[in-house]
Amino acid sequence: AQSVTQLDSHVSVSEGTPVLLRCNYSSSYSPSLFWYVQHPNKGLQLLLKYTSAATLVKGINGFEAEFKKSETSFHLTKPSAHMSDAAEYFCVSQNTNAGKSTFGDGTTLTVKP
Amino acid sequence: EAGVAQSPRYKIIEKRQSVAFWCNPISGHATLYWYQQILGQGPKLLIQFQNNGVVDDSQLPKDRFSAERLKGVDSTLKIQPAKLEDSAVYLCASSGDHNEQFFGPGTRLTVL
């Protein structure tokens, strides 16, 4: 069985400051890990993915995430938040070879001017 | 490249009525997913198809939910009869060779 825990349901940062969205996973195998973003009234969009290659993964819009097997974590970071980053973020674990996907409950990111 | 299409975008029904959702995946994508996203929660996988075969439907409430993917392209998800707790956004996604899922805009269902 696999599970995903997003440790913060809400994160609020000021524009221009760093962003950290935390994700821990539990899996009996080496999963693929993803971060998706969901803006209001828009579909889910892939930010980045880890599939057992480099442990530091760079995504779109300046986001990156680091896979740490020893900590079973896949935290999402960005050096400097922009107002347009305000959205819901989901961490996803997937059994390799297009297996079942498990979503975390999401983290709402608010960016203050 | 056209994205994943879903219809309708919104649906309001009364409990015990039936409803159906339609999804057209990205051309050539073999894998199709249906998710249920209840307000304040992450999407929950209901069913996953590989071409026209079911890969995983372990979380599909089979007493009231059904889904099919005839000819391995379009898919429909049906609820019969609907309950109040079925109010949610129903998301369809498809993926090709690289496991990245592409999501449609979703159908927002309200059951009164």
Short mmCIF file of C-alpha atoms in Angstrom, two decimals:
data_model
loop_
_atom_site.label_atom_id
_atom_site.label_comp_id
_atom_site.label_asym_id
_atom_site.label_seq_id
_atom_site.Cartn_x
_atom_site.Cartn_y
_atom_site.Cartn_z
CA ALA A 1 0.00 0.00 0.00
CA GLN A 2 1.12 3.53 -0.60
CA SER A 3 0.20 6.80 1.07
CA VAL A 4 1.10 10.45 0.73
CA THR A 5 1.10 13.00 3.53
CA GLN A 6 1.29 16.69 2.84
CA LEU A 7 2.35 18.09 6.16
CA ASP A 8 0.80 21.55 5.79
CA SER A 9 -2.73 22.19 4.59
CA HIS A 10 -2.01 25.92 4.23
CA VAL A 11 1.21 27.84 3.65
CA SER A 12 1.41 31.62 3.48
CA VAL A 13 4.49 33.49 2.26
CA SER A 14 5.32 37.01 1.18
CA GLU A 15 6.12 37.72 -2.43
CA GLY A 16 9.83 37.32 -3.08
CA THR A 17 10.45 34.95 -0.14
CA PRO A 18 11.20 31.22 -0.39
CA VAL A 19 8.49 28.58 -0.67
CA LEU A 20 8.62 25.17 1.01
CA LEU A 21 5.77 22.67 0.61
CA ARG A 22 6.38 19.42 2.45
CA CYS A 23 5.49 15.92 1.31
CA ASN A 24 6.21 12.52 2.83
CA TYR A 25 5.36 9.26 1.14
CA SER A 26 5.01 5.69 2.27
CA SER A 27 5.50 2.89 -0.20
CA SER A 28 6.65 -0.70 -0.21
CA TYR A 29 8.50 -0.13 -3.47
CA SER A 30 10.32 2.70 -5.19
CA PRO A 31 7.58 4.94 -6.50
CA SER A 32 7.48 7.68 -9.06
CA LEU A 33 6.70 10.99 -7.39
CA PHE A 34 5.02 14.04 -8.84
CA TRP A 35 3.96 17.53 -7.88
CA TYR A 36 0.87 19.01 -9.55
CA VAL A 37 -0.56 22.52 -9.26
CA GLN A 38 -4.23 23.44 -9.48
CA HIS A 39 -5.19 27.05 -10.01
CA PRO A 40 -8.79 28.07 -9.26
CA ASN A 41 -11.18 26.84 -11.92
CA LYS A 42 -8.36 25.29 -13.91
CA GLY A 43 -7.19 21.73 -14.44
CA LEU A 44 -4.30 20.05 -12.68
CA GLN A 45 -0.93 20.80 -14.25
CA LEU A 46 2.30 18.86 -13.78
CA LEU A 47 5.08 20.85 -12.09
CA LEU A 48 7.75 18.16 -11.96
CA LYS A 49 8.34 14.43 -11.58
CA TYR A 50 10.88 12.06 -10.07
CA THR A 51 11.36 8.68 -11.74
CA SER A 52 14.54 7.27 -10.14
CA ALA A 53 17.00 9.36 -12.10
CA ALA A 54 18.55 12.48 -10.49
CA THR A 55 17.31 13.06 -6.94
CA LEU A 56 17.07 16.83 -7.44
CA VAL A 57 14.33 17.50 -9.94
CA LYS A 58 13.75 20.83 -11.63
CA GLY A 59 10.29 21.75 -12.83
CA ILE A 60 8.45 24.59 -14.45
CA ASN A 61 8.15 28.14 -13.10
CA GLY A 62 11.30 27.86 -10.98
CA PHE A 63 10.08 25.03 -8.76
CA GLU A 64 12.26 22.10 -7.76
CA ALA A 65 12.01 19.10 -5.46
CA GLU A 66 14.50 16.76 -3.86
CA PHE A 67 13.88 13.05 -3.40
CA LYS A 68 15.29 11.84 -0.07
CA LYS A 69 14.83 8.11 0.32
CA SER A 70 16.18 8.03 3.88
CA GLU A 71 13.54 10.55 4.94
CA THR A 72 10.83 9.31 2.53
CA SER A 73 10.34 12.93 1.55
CA PHE A 74 9.81 14.87 -1.66
CA HIS A 75 9.53 18.50 -0.61
CA LEU A 76 8.76 21.21 -3.17
CA THR A 77 10.73 24.47 -3.07
CA LYS A 78 11.06 27.74 -4.91
CA PRO A 79 13.61 30.43 -4.06
CA SER A 80 11.31 33.39 -4.59
CA ALA A 81 7.51 33.33 -4.57
CA HIS A 82 5.47 35.18 -7.14
CA MET A 83 1.86 36.25 -6.80
CA SER A 84 0.93 33.89 -9.65
CA ASP A 85 2.15 30.92 -7.55
CA ALA A 86 -0.93 31.16 -5.33
CA ALA A 87 -2.75 27.86 -5.91
CA GLU A 88 -3.37 24.36 -4.56
CA TYR A 89 -0.44 21.96 -4.76
CA PHE A 90 -0.67 18.18 -4.74
CA CYS A 91 2.05 15.62 -4.11
CA VAL A 92 1.44 12.29 -5.87
CA SER A 93 2.97 8.86 -5.50
CA GLN A 94 2.61 6.36 -8.32
CA ASN A 95 3.50 2.74 -8.58
CA THR A 96 5.97 2.46 -11.43
CA ASN A 97 4.84 1.25 -14.82
CA ALA A 98 1.65 3.34 -14.83
CA GLY A 99 0.33 1.83 -11.67
CA LYS A 100 -2.10 3.29 -9.18
CA SER A 101 -1.67 6.95 -8.22
CA THR A 102 -2.21 8.25 -4.70
CA PHE A 103 -2.69 11.97 -4.10
CA GLY A 104 -2.00 13.89 -0.94
CA ASP A 105 -4.75 16.13 0.40
CA GLY A 106 -3.12 19.23 -1.00
CA THR A 107 -1.46 22.38 0.30
CA THR A 108 -2.99 25.78 -0.34
CA LEU A 109 -0.28 28.34 -1.04
CA THR A 110 -1.11 31.98 -0.38
CA VAL A 111 1.29 34.68 -1.55
CA LYS A 112 1.01 38.06 0.15
CA PRO A 113 2.11 41.25 -1.59
CA GLU B 1 -2.11 19.02 -29.26
CA ALA B 2 -5.67 18.95 -27.93
CA GLY B 3 -6.03 18.27 -24.23
CA VAL B 4 -8.35 15.97 -22.32
CA ALA B 5 -11.96 16.93 -22.93
CA GLN B 6 -14.76 16.41 -20.44
CA SER B 7 -18.46 17.14 -20.49
CA PRO B 8 -20.57 18.44 -19.01
CA ARG B 9 -18.61 20.97 -16.96
CA TYR B 10 -21.36 21.31 -14.37
CA LYS B 11 -24.29 19.12 -13.38
CA ILE B 12 -26.94 19.52 -10.70
CA ILE B 13 -29.22 16.59 -9.91
CA GLU B 14 -31.41 15.39 -7.07
CA LYS B 15 -30.50 12.38 -4.99
CA ARG B 16 -31.54 9.03 -6.44
CA GLN B 17 -31.27 10.39 -9.98
CA SER B 18 -28.75 9.08 -12.50
CA VAL B 19 -25.93 11.00 -14.16
CA ALA B 20 -23.24 10.28 -16.72
CA PHE B 21 -19.96 11.98 -17.49
CA TRP B 22 -17.96 11.75 -20.68
CA CYS B 23 -14.23 11.95 -21.28
CA ASN B 24 -12.17 12.11 -24.46
CA PRO B 25 -8.47 11.54 -23.73
CA ILE B 26 -5.48 12.85 -25.62
CA SER B 27 -5.10 11.03 -28.91
CA GLY B 28 -2.86 7.98 -28.60
CA HIS B 29 -2.91 7.80 -24.81
CA ALA B 30 -3.51 4.22 -23.75
CA THR B 31 -4.18 4.86 -20.08
CA LEU B 32 -7.28 6.67 -18.84
CA TYR B 33 -8.14 7.53 -15.24
CA TRP B 34 -11.27 8.73 -13.45
CA TYR B 35 -10.84 10.54 -10.14
CA GLN B 36 -13.26 11.90 -7.57
CA GLN B 37 -12.19 15.10 -5.84
CA ILE B 38 -14.29 16.07 -2.85
CA LEU B 39 -13.97 19.68 -1.67
CA GLY B 40 -10.88 20.11 0.48
CA GLN B 41 -9.37 16.75 -0.43
CA GLY B 42 -6.99 15.41 -3.02
CA PRO B 43 -8.28 13.47 -6.02
CA LYS B 44 -9.11 9.83 -5.30
CA LEU B 45 -8.65 7.28 -8.08
CA LEU B 46 -11.93 5.58 -8.98
CA ILE B 47 -10.89 3.53 -11.98
CA GLN B 48 -7.94 3.14 -14.33
CA PHE B 49 -8.15 1.73 -17.86
CA GLN B 50 -5.33 0.46 -20.04
CA ASN B 51 -6.79 0.62 -23.54
CA ASN B 52 -10.26 -0.86 -22.98
CA GLY B 53 -9.32 -3.10 -20.04
CA VAL B 54 -9.65 -2.23 -16.35
CA VAL B 55 -6.33 -2.05 -14.47
CA ASP B 56 -7.63 -0.89 -11.10
CA ASP B 57 -11.16 -0.28 -9.84
CA SER B 58 -10.59 -1.09 -6.20
CA GLN B 59 -12.00 2.22 -4.97
CA LEU B 60 -14.99 2.35 -7.30
CA PRO B 61 -18.31 1.94 -5.40
CA LYS B 62 -19.59 -0.70 -7.75
CA ASP B 63 -23.09 -0.77 -6.32
CA ARG B 64 -23.77 2.64 -7.86
CA PHE B 65 -20.81 3.62 -10.05
CA SER B 66 -19.91 2.13 -13.41
CA ALA B 67 -17.46 3.06 -16.12
CA GLU B 68 -16.63 1.85 -19.56
CA ARG B 69 -14.12 2.60 -22.26
CA LEU B 70 -15.40 1.10 -25.43
CA LYS B 71 -12.88 0.82 -28.26
CA GLY B 72 -10.14 2.04 -25.92
CA VAL B 73 -10.71 5.75 -26.60
CA ASP B 74 -13.62 7.69 -25.04
CA SER B 75 -14.91 6.79 -21.62
CA THR B 76 -18.11 7.33 -19.65
CA LEU B 77 -18.60 7.27 -15.89
CA LYS B 78 -22.11 6.73 -14.57
CA ILE B 79 -23.66 7.10 -11.14
CA GLN B 80 -26.99 5.40 -10.51
CA PRO B 81 -28.57 6.29 -8.14
CA ALA B 82 -26.72 9.37 -6.87
CA LYS B 83 -26.31 10.16 -3.18
CA LEU B 84 -25.62 13.47 -1.47
CA GLU B 85 -22.05 12.39 -0.71
CA ASP B 86 -21.34 12.00 -4.44
CA SER B 87 -21.15 15.79 -4.75
CA ALA B 88 -17.61 16.37 -6.01
CA VAL B 89 -15.52 17.23 -9.03
CA TYR B 90 -14.96 14.25 -11.31
CA LEU B 91 -11.64 14.43 -13.10
CA CYS B 92 -10.55 12.48 -16.12
CA ALA B 93 -6.87 12.09 -16.98
CA SER B 94 -4.88 10.24 -19.61
CA SER B 95 -1.27 9.23 -19.95
CA GLY B 96 1.01 7.86 -22.63
CA ASP B 97 4.42 6.26 -22.32
CA HIS B 98 5.96 8.41 -19.60
CA ASN B 99 3.45 8.14 -16.73
CA GLU B 100 2.72 11.87 -16.74
CA GLN B 101 -1.01 12.33 -16.39
CA PHE B 102 -2.78 15.05 -18.31
CA PHE B 103 -5.99 16.21 -16.66
CA GLY B 104 -9.22 17.49 -18.08
CA PRO B 105 -11.07 20.48 -16.57
CA GLY B 106 -13.38 18.24 -14.55
CA THR B 107 -17.13 17.97 -14.08
CA ARG B 108 -18.54 19.58 -10.96
CA LEU B 109 -21.47 17.49 -9.68
CA THR B 110 -23.92 18.82 -7.11
CA VAL B 111 -26.42 16.37 -5.65
CA LEU B 112 -29.37 18.01 -3.86
#
